[in-house]
Amino acid sequence: MNENPIAAARTVRATATALVSATALVSAGALVSAGALLLAAATSSAFAQAKEIRIGVIYDLTGPLAAGGSHASYLGTKYAIDMINERGGVEGVKVVPIYSDAQSKADVAINEAERLLSQEKVDLIMGVFSSAHCVPMAQKVDAAKKFMWANVCVASSVFKDKHLSYVFRPQVHSDQFGEASCSFLDQQAKANLGKESKALRVAVIYEDGPYGAGVAAGNETSCKRHGMEIVLKEGYAATAPDLSPLITKLKRARADVILHTGYNPDITLFLRQAKEQGLKWQALIGHGAGYGQFDKLYTTFKDDADFIYNVDPVGAQLLDPKTLQPGLGELTAEMVRRYRAETNAKEIPTHVSMGFNQSWIFFSDVLPRAIKQFGGFDPEALRKAALATDIADGGTIQGYGVKFFPPGSSMAGQNERSTPAVMQYQGNATYVVWPKGIATREPTLPLPKGHAYAR
């Protein structure tokens, strides 16, 4: 493991004190000067030896979550690390990633985190796609007083009332997802659906893990606040082999809009069985994960996937670079170039931006401050550096700023400036439709006549 510069400095101070006691022939002033020189030399030596920072990067590279956005998130993180190292590292320190596959299993993810910290001696944990993995992992890492930087998982329960000290997330959280979809509907109901919000019938369905349950709770609270009627709220296991009973309930509920939170196989199963059973709606709004992987939905459903909405942090390539700080547009272009070169894909999943953006924030803002101002990259230095982060809106490739809720807050460690957007898939392309300030197209609402799911 890398030598801790602070520990090295303490050793030097102890040595200098021993020299004072043992050397009566040298004046006190000379000893102080000698000790200071020795301390500076040792600290410099420690930094010279600490030429690398080892990062444990955990994503689901296999299993159902890989296709739900985890693999795309991993690629975004990888591109950020590669680009940082190509620029000489961080303050001369090379980033050495130790990539790990959580295999879409919570127990594997937690075991891998423990292995990376205890056996691989990484300096911190980064990544994590699934909130079901993220919630217990964050608590374990924090209890061990190690540092974790959460890139993608969104469940508010990762932080809510947990009072974590060494876990930080610049990403949005699930309460914001639930709020965004209902606020969008509230603004669109009368103009596009011809009815007041209080007359809107909404169904909320979700995978029953921390991610889905968190978004669904936000949906229910927010939509009710806008006066909408929740005609059905029901969860299901993401691994469920049959969703026919749920679809039957949806048909009976006669919802105008379905708010759905799921991963990938379950979303595919839902859409296929919904078509087979003749379920119709005016709008289907997804919330990240599998709904953020439109290329996979389009491959399976073709034009039937058109006009689906997705609530997510906005894909960086969809923003006008002129609205961002100088240089961020070039970063996005390079991220997109690398993804297309590796995958030959035309559509860039939002998860690529998530993995890249959160990683870039850490390596370009937090880590340099930890090294320069707080003496290195031990957990305490990283904690202090993260708390000092203050990035204004427009200062990241996804548009939002970064400022973490402080210790003592119910969401301590969560970015208070993060925000999602509502996007819609039209003609095998992605458009931002809400909020209006960054919208690139007006929403198509309700579904046009002739669409497979249109009422």
Short mmCIF file of C-alpha atoms in Angstrom, two decimals:
data_model
loop_
_atom_site.label_atom_id
_atom_site.label_comp_id
_atom_site.label_asym_id
_atom_site.label_seq_id
_atom_site.Cartn_x
_atom_site.Cartn_y
_atom_site.Cartn_z
CA MET A 1 0.00 0.00 0.00
CA ASN A 2 1.19 3.54 -0.64
CA GLU A 3 2.94 5.21 2.28
CA ASN A 4 0.72 7.83 3.89
CA PRO A 5 2.45 11.24 3.67
CA ILE A 6 0.89 12.40 6.94
CA ALA A 7 2.09 9.30 8.80
CA ALA A 8 5.54 9.83 7.34
CA ALA A 9 5.56 13.41 8.57
CA ARG A 10 4.62 12.29 12.08
CA THR A 11 7.51 9.83 12.08
CA VAL A 12 9.86 12.62 11.07
CA ARG A 13 8.61 14.85 13.87
CA ALA A 14 9.25 12.07 16.38
CA THR A 15 12.76 11.64 15.02
CA ALA A 16 13.44 15.36 15.28
CA THR A 17 12.29 15.36 18.92
CA ALA A 18 14.65 12.48 19.72
CA LEU A 19 17.53 14.43 18.18
CA VAL A 20 16.80 17.37 20.46
CA SER A 21 17.01 15.19 23.57
CA ALA A 22 20.16 13.42 22.46
CA THR A 23 22.18 16.37 21.21
CA ALA A 24 23.15 18.89 23.88
CA LEU A 25 25.94 20.43 21.81
CA VAL A 26 23.58 21.88 19.15
CA SER A 27 21.55 24.99 19.87
CA ALA A 28 17.74 24.74 20.09
CA GLY A 29 17.39 27.09 17.13
CA ALA A 30 19.57 24.91 14.97
CA LEU A 31 17.60 21.84 15.94
CA VAL A 32 14.32 23.47 14.99
CA SER A 33 15.73 24.40 11.59
CA ALA A 34 17.12 20.92 11.10
CA GLY A 35 13.80 19.34 12.10
CA ALA A 36 11.88 21.57 9.70
CA LEU A 37 14.20 20.70 6.84
CA LEU A 38 13.99 17.01 7.68
CA LEU A 39 10.17 17.18 7.86
CA ALA A 40 9.91 18.93 4.50
CA ALA A 41 12.30 16.48 2.89
CA ALA A 42 10.45 13.45 4.25
CA THR A 43 7.03 14.79 3.19
CA SER A 44 8.37 15.50 -0.28
CA SER A 45 9.88 12.00 -0.37
CA ALA A 46 6.58 10.45 0.68
CA PHE A 47 4.75 12.22 -2.16
CA ALA A 48 7.50 11.22 -4.57
CA GLN A 49 6.94 7.58 -3.56
CA ALA A 50 3.14 7.91 -3.76
CA LYS A 51 3.16 7.92 -7.55
CA GLU A 52 -0.17 6.16 -7.84
CA ILE A 53 -3.61 6.04 -6.30
CA ARG A 54 -5.37 2.69 -6.46
CA ILE A 55 -9.11 2.90 -7.17
CA GLY A 56 -11.45 -0.05 -6.69
CA VAL A 57 -14.09 0.31 -9.45
CA ILE A 58 -17.18 -1.90 -9.00
CA TYR A 59 -19.81 -2.36 -11.70
CA ASP A 60 -21.99 -5.21 -12.98
CA LEU A 61 -20.13 -6.34 -16.06
CA THR A 62 -22.14 -9.55 -16.39
CA GLY A 63 -25.69 -10.56 -15.50
CA PRO A 64 -28.95 -8.69 -16.20
CA LEU A 65 -27.81 -5.35 -14.73
CA ALA A 66 -24.96 -5.09 -17.21
CA ALA A 67 -27.43 -4.47 -20.05
CA GLY A 68 -29.53 -2.22 -17.84
CA GLY A 69 -26.86 0.48 -17.85
CA SER A 70 -24.06 -0.84 -15.66
CA HIS A 71 -21.69 -1.71 -18.50
CA ALA A 72 -22.24 1.69 -20.14
CA SER A 73 -21.52 3.33 -16.75
CA TYR A 74 -18.31 1.33 -16.46
CA LEU A 75 -17.20 2.49 -19.90
CA GLY A 76 -17.81 6.14 -18.98
CA THR A 77 -15.74 5.72 -15.81
CA LYS A 78 -12.99 3.96 -17.75
CA TYR A 79 -12.78 6.75 -20.33
CA ALA A 80 -12.45 9.37 -17.59
CA ILE A 81 -9.62 7.45 -15.89
CA ASP A 82 -7.83 6.86 -19.19
CA MET A 83 -8.07 10.53 -20.14
CA ILE A 84 -6.83 11.67 -16.71
CA ASN A 85 -3.79 9.40 -16.97
CA GLU A 86 -3.10 10.52 -20.54
CA ARG A 87 -2.87 14.06 -19.15
CA GLY A 88 -0.25 13.03 -16.58
CA GLY A 89 -2.49 11.87 -13.74
CA VAL A 90 -3.60 14.02 -10.81
CA GLU A 91 -0.86 16.27 -9.44
CA GLY A 92 1.64 13.80 -10.88
CA VAL A 93 -0.12 10.81 -9.28
CA LYS A 94 -1.21 8.04 -11.68
CA VAL A 95 -4.69 6.60 -11.27
CA VAL A 96 -4.56 2.79 -11.12
CA PRO A 97 -8.06 1.29 -11.45
CA ILE A 98 -8.78 -2.22 -10.16
CA TYR A 99 -11.97 -3.16 -12.01
CA SER A 100 -14.34 -5.62 -10.39
CA ASP A 101 -17.48 -7.40 -11.62
CA ALA A 102 -20.39 -7.46 -9.15
CA GLN A 103 -22.12 -9.98 -11.45
CA SER A 104 -25.53 -8.35 -10.81
CA LYS A 105 -25.53 -9.83 -7.28
CA ALA A 106 -25.61 -7.79 -4.07
CA ASP A 107 -23.56 -10.28 -2.03
CA VAL A 108 -20.87 -10.38 -4.72
CA ALA A 109 -20.74 -6.57 -4.85
CA ILE A 110 -20.24 -6.29 -1.08
CA ASN A 111 -17.66 -9.09 -1.01
CA GLU A 112 -15.77 -7.41 -3.83
CA ALA A 113 -15.71 -4.12 -1.96
CA GLU A 114 -14.26 -5.86 1.10
CA ARG A 115 -11.70 -7.72 -1.04
CA LEU A 116 -10.60 -4.57 -2.81
CA LEU A 117 -10.11 -2.71 0.47
CA SER A 118 -8.46 -5.50 2.48
CA GLN A 119 -6.54 -7.50 -0.13
CA GLU A 120 -5.97 -5.17 -3.05
CA LYS A 121 -5.33 -2.27 -0.63
CA VAL A 122 -7.18 0.23 -2.79
CA ASP A 123 -7.38 3.80 -1.52
CA LEU A 124 -11.10 4.13 -2.23
CA ILE A 125 -14.16 2.50 -3.81
CA MET A 126 -15.86 4.00 -6.86
CA GLY A 127 -18.70 3.02 -9.20
CA VAL A 128 -21.74 0.91 -8.22
CA PHE A 129 -24.78 0.76 -10.51
CA SER A 130 -27.48 -0.96 -8.49
CA SER A 131 -28.97 0.77 -5.45
CA ALA A 132 -29.58 -2.66 -3.91
CA HIS A 133 -25.78 -3.02 -3.88
CA CYS A 134 -25.09 0.61 -3.03
CA VAL A 135 -27.15 0.89 0.17
CA PRO A 136 -25.41 -1.86 2.19
CA MET A 137 -22.01 -1.21 0.62
CA ALA A 138 -22.05 2.47 1.58
CA GLN A 139 -22.80 1.62 5.20
CA LYS A 140 -20.06 -1.01 5.37
CA VAL A 141 -17.42 1.25 3.78
CA ASP A 142 -18.37 4.16 6.01
CA ALA A 143 -18.34 2.04 9.17
CA ALA A 144 -14.79 0.96 8.27
CA LYS A 145 -13.84 4.65 7.86
CA LYS A 146 -12.88 4.08 4.22
CA PHE A 147 -13.86 6.37 1.34
CA MET A 148 -16.53 5.68 -1.30
CA TRP A 149 -17.50 7.80 -4.32
CA ALA A 150 -20.88 6.67 -5.73
CA ASN A 151 -21.15 7.31 -9.46
CA VAL A 152 -24.49 5.92 -10.61
CA CYS A 153 -26.80 4.38 -7.97
CA VAL A 154 -29.69 6.76 -7.25
CA ALA A 155 -31.70 5.51 -4.25
CA SER A 156 -32.22 8.31 -1.73
CA SER A 157 -32.00 5.64 0.98
CA VAL A 158 -28.24 5.40 0.40
CA PHE A 159 -27.95 8.62 2.43
CA LYS A 160 -31.30 9.53 3.97
CA ASP A 161 -30.90 9.70 7.75
CA LYS A 162 -27.78 7.47 7.55
CA HIS A 163 -25.37 10.26 8.63
CA LEU A 164 -22.51 8.85 6.56
CA SER A 165 -19.13 10.60 6.80
CA TYR A 166 -16.96 9.02 4.10
CA VAL A 167 -19.45 8.36 1.28
CA PHE A 168 -20.29 11.00 -1.35
CA ARG A 169 -22.51 11.07 -4.44
CA PRO A 170 -22.62 13.88 -7.04
CA GLN A 171 -25.33 11.91 -8.89
CA VAL A 172 -29.06 12.72 -8.59
CA HIS A 173 -31.21 10.77 -6.11
CA SER A 174 -34.49 8.90 -6.47
CA ASP A 175 -36.68 11.48 -4.71
CA GLN A 176 -35.73 13.87 -7.51
CA PHE A 177 -36.73 11.30 -10.15
CA GLY A 178 -40.19 10.95 -8.64
CA GLU A 179 -40.62 14.70 -8.43
CA ALA A 180 -39.49 15.33 -12.02
CA SER A 181 -41.96 13.01 -13.76
CA CYS A 182 -44.94 14.33 -11.77
CA SER A 183 -43.96 17.98 -12.24
CA PHE A 184 -43.63 17.34 -15.97
CA LEU A 185 -47.12 15.82 -16.07
CA ASP A 186 -48.56 18.67 -14.03
CA GLN A 187 -47.28 21.17 -16.58
CA GLN A 188 -48.45 19.14 -19.58
CA ALA A 189 -51.85 17.80 -18.44
CA LYS A 190 -54.15 20.59 -19.57
CA ALA A 191 -52.21 21.71 -22.66
CA ASN A 192 -51.61 18.25 -24.13
CA LEU A 193 -53.99 15.82 -22.42
CA GLY A 194 -56.95 18.16 -22.19
CA LYS A 195 -57.56 17.71 -18.48
CA GLU A 196 -56.57 19.26 -15.18
CA SER A 197 -53.91 17.52 -13.10
CA LYS A 198 -56.52 16.47 -10.54
CA ALA A 199 -58.35 14.53 -13.26
CA LEU A 200 -55.23 12.63 -14.34
CA ARG A 201 -55.19 8.90 -13.51
CA VAL A 202 -51.66 7.67 -12.78
CA ALA A 203 -50.33 4.14 -12.14
CA VAL A 204 -46.98 3.62 -10.40
CA ILE A 205 -45.22 0.29 -10.97
CA TYR A 206 -41.68 -0.57 -9.91
CA GLU A 207 -39.09 -3.23 -9.18
CA ASP A 208 -39.25 -3.65 -5.43
CA GLY A 209 -35.58 -3.06 -4.55
CA PRO A 210 -34.29 0.18 -2.95
CA TYR A 211 -34.02 1.84 -6.36
CA GLY A 212 -37.52 1.13 -7.58
CA ALA A 213 -39.18 1.59 -4.21
CA GLY A 214 -37.40 4.93 -3.72
CA VAL A 215 -38.50 6.35 -7.07
CA ALA A 216 -42.04 5.02 -6.61
CA ALA A 217 -42.33 6.68 -3.20
CA GLY A 218 -41.25 9.96 -4.79
CA ASN A 219 -43.80 9.45 -7.60
CA GLU A 220 -46.64 8.85 -5.16
CA THR A 221 -45.83 11.81 -2.92
CA SER A 222 -45.25 14.26 -5.76
CA CYS A 223 -48.19 13.25 -7.95
CA LYS A 224 -50.58 13.39 -5.00
CA ARG A 225 -49.26 16.83 -4.15
CA HIS A 226 -50.20 17.91 -7.66
CA GLY A 227 -53.69 16.50 -7.12
CA MET A 228 -53.36 13.46 -9.41
CA GLU A 229 -55.16 10.22 -8.61
CA ILE A 230 -52.91 7.20 -8.02
CA VAL A 231 -55.10 4.39 -9.35
CA LEU A 232 -52.50 1.66 -8.77
CA LYS A 233 -49.17 1.41 -6.99
CA GLU A 234 -47.50 -1.99 -7.08
CA GLY A 235 -44.00 -3.44 -6.93
CA TYR A 236 -42.64 -6.70 -8.31
CA ALA A 237 -39.38 -8.65 -8.20
CA ALA A 238 -36.98 -7.55 -10.93
CA THR A 239 -36.38 -11.24 -11.68
CA ALA A 240 -40.09 -12.05 -12.01
CA PRO A 241 -40.67 -14.46 -14.93
CA ASP A 242 -44.23 -13.26 -15.58
CA LEU A 243 -45.86 -9.83 -15.20
CA SER A 244 -49.26 -10.81 -16.58
CA PRO A 245 -51.07 -10.38 -13.22
CA LEU A 246 -49.69 -6.84 -12.94
CA ILE A 247 -50.77 -6.01 -16.49
CA THR A 248 -54.28 -7.30 -15.74
CA LYS A 249 -54.47 -4.93 -12.77
CA LEU A 250 -53.25 -2.05 -14.95
CA LYS A 251 -55.97 -2.74 -17.52
CA ARG A 252 -58.60 -2.61 -14.78
CA ALA A 253 -57.12 0.60 -13.33
CA ARG A 254 -57.44 2.43 -16.68
CA ALA A 255 -54.50 4.73 -16.02
CA ASP A 256 -53.84 7.63 -18.37
CA VAL A 257 -50.13 7.56 -17.55
CA ILE A 258 -47.91 4.74 -16.28
CA LEU A 259 -44.83 5.64 -14.24
CA HIS A 260 -42.43 2.69 -14.35
CA THR A 261 -39.11 2.08 -12.62
CA GLY A 262 -37.24 -1.06 -13.63
CA TYR A 263 -34.00 -2.49 -14.95
CA ASN A 264 -33.69 -4.24 -18.32
CA PRO A 265 -35.13 -7.76 -18.51
CA ASP A 266 -38.19 -6.74 -16.49
CA ILE A 267 -38.87 -3.70 -18.71
CA THR A 268 -38.59 -5.89 -21.81
CA LEU A 269 -40.96 -8.41 -20.25
CA PHE A 270 -43.44 -5.68 -19.31
CA LEU A 271 -43.54 -4.11 -22.78
CA ARG A 272 -43.86 -7.46 -24.53
CA GLN A 273 -46.65 -8.75 -22.31
CA ALA A 274 -48.42 -5.37 -22.30
CA LYS A 275 -48.65 -5.52 -26.10
CA GLU A 276 -49.78 -9.14 -26.04
CA GLN A 277 -52.54 -8.35 -23.53
CA GLY A 278 -53.62 -5.11 -25.20
CA LEU A 279 -52.67 -2.68 -22.44
CA LYS A 280 -52.93 0.93 -23.67
CA TRP A 281 -51.85 4.29 -22.28
CA GLN A 282 -51.42 7.94 -23.17
CA ALA A 283 -47.86 8.13 -21.84
CA LEU A 284 -45.29 5.76 -20.37
CA ILE A 285 -42.59 7.44 -18.27
CA GLY A 286 -39.56 5.40 -17.21
CA HIS A 287 -36.98 6.36 -14.62
CA GLY A 288 -33.42 5.58 -15.63
CA ALA A 289 -31.74 2.14 -15.55
CA GLY A 290 -33.27 0.03 -18.36
CA TYR A 291 -35.19 3.00 -19.72
CA GLY A 292 -31.87 4.78 -20.19
CA GLN A 293 -30.75 2.06 -22.61
CA PHE A 294 -32.88 3.07 -25.60
CA ASP A 295 -30.62 1.34 -28.11
CA LYS A 296 -31.50 -2.00 -26.50
CA LEU A 297 -35.21 -1.17 -26.31
CA TYR A 298 -35.20 -0.12 -29.96
CA THR A 299 -33.37 -3.27 -31.04
CA THR A 300 -36.10 -5.35 -29.41
CA PHE A 301 -39.25 -3.29 -30.07
CA LYS A 302 -38.37 -1.05 -33.05
CA ASP A 303 -41.00 1.66 -33.59
CA ASP A 304 -43.05 0.43 -30.63
CA ALA A 305 -40.36 1.96 -28.41
CA ASP A 306 -40.88 5.42 -29.88
CA PHE A 307 -42.31 8.15 -27.63
CA ILE A 308 -41.32 6.46 -24.36
CA TYR A 309 -40.15 9.01 -21.79
CA ASN A 310 -37.13 8.61 -19.53
CA VAL A 311 -36.30 10.60 -16.40
CA ASP A 312 -32.54 10.67 -15.91
CA PRO A 313 -29.59 13.00 -15.56
CA VAL A 314 -29.32 14.37 -19.06
CA GLY A 315 -26.95 12.75 -21.54
CA ALA A 316 -24.10 15.25 -21.88
CA GLN A 317 -24.13 15.04 -25.68
CA LEU A 318 -27.69 16.41 -25.70
CA LEU A 319 -26.72 19.73 -24.10
CA ASP A 320 -25.57 22.86 -25.90
CA PRO A 321 -21.89 23.25 -24.93
CA LYS A 322 -22.38 27.03 -24.92
CA THR A 323 -24.46 26.67 -21.75
CA LEU A 324 -21.54 25.01 -19.96
CA GLN A 325 -18.16 26.21 -18.75
CA PRO A 326 -15.46 26.41 -21.46
CA GLY A 327 -13.81 23.11 -22.30
CA LEU A 328 -16.62 20.84 -21.14
CA GLY A 329 -18.00 20.46 -24.66
CA GLU A 330 -14.65 19.07 -25.78
CA LEU A 331 -14.69 16.56 -22.91
CA THR A 332 -18.13 15.36 -23.96
CA ALA A 333 -17.06 15.05 -27.59
CA GLU A 334 -14.08 12.89 -26.60
CA MET A 335 -16.25 10.70 -24.37
CA VAL A 336 -18.68 10.17 -27.25
CA ARG A 337 -15.84 9.47 -29.70
CA ARG A 338 -14.40 6.75 -27.47
CA TYR A 339 -17.76 5.11 -26.83
CA ARG A 340 -18.64 4.99 -30.52
CA ALA A 341 -15.20 3.69 -31.46
CA GLU A 342 -15.53 0.87 -28.92
CA THR A 343 -19.18 -0.10 -29.49
CA ASN A 344 -20.06 1.14 -33.00
CA ALA A 345 -23.26 2.48 -31.44
CA LYS A 346 -25.09 5.55 -32.72
CA GLU A 347 -27.17 6.19 -29.59
CA ILE A 348 -25.15 7.16 -26.51
CA PRO A 349 -26.81 5.91 -23.29
CA THR A 350 -27.14 8.45 -20.50
CA HIS A 351 -25.23 6.03 -18.27
CA VAL A 352 -22.03 6.72 -20.19
CA SER A 353 -22.31 10.36 -19.12
CA MET A 354 -23.11 9.35 -15.54
CA GLY A 355 -20.03 7.17 -15.22
CA PHE A 356 -17.81 9.73 -16.91
CA ASN A 357 -19.16 12.85 -15.23
CA GLN A 358 -19.01 11.69 -11.62
CA SER A 359 -15.52 10.25 -12.18
CA TRP A 360 -14.30 13.45 -13.80
CA ILE A 361 -15.64 15.54 -10.89
CA PHE A 362 -13.64 13.41 -8.47
CA PHE A 363 -10.39 13.40 -10.44
CA SER A 364 -10.47 17.03 -11.56
CA ASP A 365 -11.87 18.70 -8.43
CA VAL A 366 -11.82 16.55 -5.28
CA LEU A 367 -8.58 14.59 -5.61
CA PRO A 368 -6.35 17.57 -6.52
CA ARG A 369 -7.68 19.47 -3.49
CA ALA A 370 -7.09 16.47 -1.22
CA ILE A 371 -3.47 16.25 -2.31
CA LYS A 372 -2.69 19.98 -2.31
CA GLN A 373 -4.68 21.20 0.68
CA PHE A 374 -5.21 18.18 2.92
CA GLY A 375 -1.99 16.24 2.63
CA GLY A 376 -2.77 13.25 0.44
CA PHE A 377 -5.60 10.84 -0.35
CA ASP A 378 -6.31 9.00 2.88
CA PRO A 379 -10.04 8.83 3.76
CA GLU A 380 -9.91 11.90 5.99
CA ALA A 381 -8.19 14.03 3.34
CA LEU A 382 -10.70 12.89 0.71
CA ARG A 383 -13.63 13.60 3.06
CA LYS A 384 -12.45 17.16 3.72
CA ALA A 385 -11.75 17.74 0.03
CA ALA A 386 -15.23 16.53 -0.98
CA LEU A 387 -16.93 18.76 1.59
CA ALA A 388 -15.05 21.75 0.14
CA THR A 389 -16.38 21.11 -3.40
CA ASP A 390 -18.33 24.05 -4.79
CA ILE A 391 -19.09 23.74 -8.52
CA ALA A 392 -21.65 26.14 -9.96
CA ASP A 393 -24.42 25.11 -12.35
CA GLY A 394 -22.94 24.63 -15.81
CA GLY A 395 -19.69 23.40 -14.30
CA THR A 396 -20.07 19.71 -15.18
CA ILE A 397 -20.74 17.99 -18.50
CA GLN A 398 -24.30 17.13 -17.37
CA GLY A 399 -25.04 20.73 -16.53
CA TYR A 400 -25.70 20.62 -12.82
CA GLY A 401 -23.38 21.95 -10.12
CA VAL A 402 -21.93 20.14 -7.11
CA LYS A 403 -22.17 21.03 -3.43
CA PHE A 404 -22.60 18.29 -0.85
CA PHE A 405 -25.04 18.39 2.03
CA PRO A 406 -22.86 18.83 5.16
CA PRO A 407 -22.54 16.54 8.19
CA GLY A 408 -25.64 16.67 10.35
CA SER A 409 -28.00 16.94 7.35
CA SER A 410 -30.48 14.13 6.69
CA MET A 411 -28.85 13.69 3.24
CA ALA A 412 -25.24 14.29 4.31
CA GLY A 413 -22.92 13.33 1.43
CA GLN A 414 -25.51 13.83 -1.35
CA ASN A 415 -25.08 16.52 -3.99
CA GLU A 416 -27.68 19.21 -3.28
CA ARG A 417 -27.30 20.76 -6.78
CA SER A 418 -27.99 17.66 -8.88
CA THR A 419 -31.08 17.55 -11.07
CA PRO A 420 -32.59 15.12 -13.62
CA ALA A 421 -34.33 15.91 -16.90
CA VAL A 422 -37.22 14.33 -18.81
CA MET A 423 -36.25 12.95 -22.21
CA GLN A 424 -38.33 11.36 -24.96
CA TYR A 425 -37.31 8.88 -27.64
CA GLN A 426 -38.53 9.88 -31.09
CA GLY A 427 -37.43 8.30 -34.35
CA ASN A 428 -34.55 6.39 -32.75
CA ALA A 429 -33.17 9.63 -31.28
CA THR A 430 -33.27 11.20 -27.83
CA TYR A 431 -34.64 14.68 -27.10
CA VAL A 432 -34.82 16.68 -23.90
CA VAL A 433 -38.41 17.82 -23.31
CA TRP A 434 -38.23 19.12 -19.71
CA PRO A 435 -37.31 21.42 -18.04
CA LYS A 436 -38.12 23.99 -20.69
CA GLY A 437 -34.85 25.89 -20.24
CA ILE A 438 -32.80 23.03 -21.72
CA ALA A 439 -35.50 21.37 -23.88
CA THR A 440 -34.52 20.47 -27.44
CA ARG A 441 -38.01 19.47 -28.63
CA GLU A 442 -41.63 19.70 -27.55
CA PRO A 443 -43.01 16.45 -26.11
CA THR A 444 -45.30 14.23 -28.16
CA LEU A 445 -48.22 13.71 -25.79
CA PRO A 446 -50.45 11.70 -25.87
CA LEU A 447 -49.19 8.81 -28.00
CA PRO A 448 -50.11 9.37 -31.66
CA LYS A 449 -52.93 7.31 -33.12
CA GLY A 450 -51.75 4.08 -34.66
CA HIS A 451 -49.01 3.51 -32.09
CA ALA A 452 -49.02 -0.02 -30.66
CA TYR A 453 -49.74 1.23 -27.12
CA ALA A 454 -51.94 4.24 -27.94
CA ARG A 455 -55.47 4.44 -26.56
#
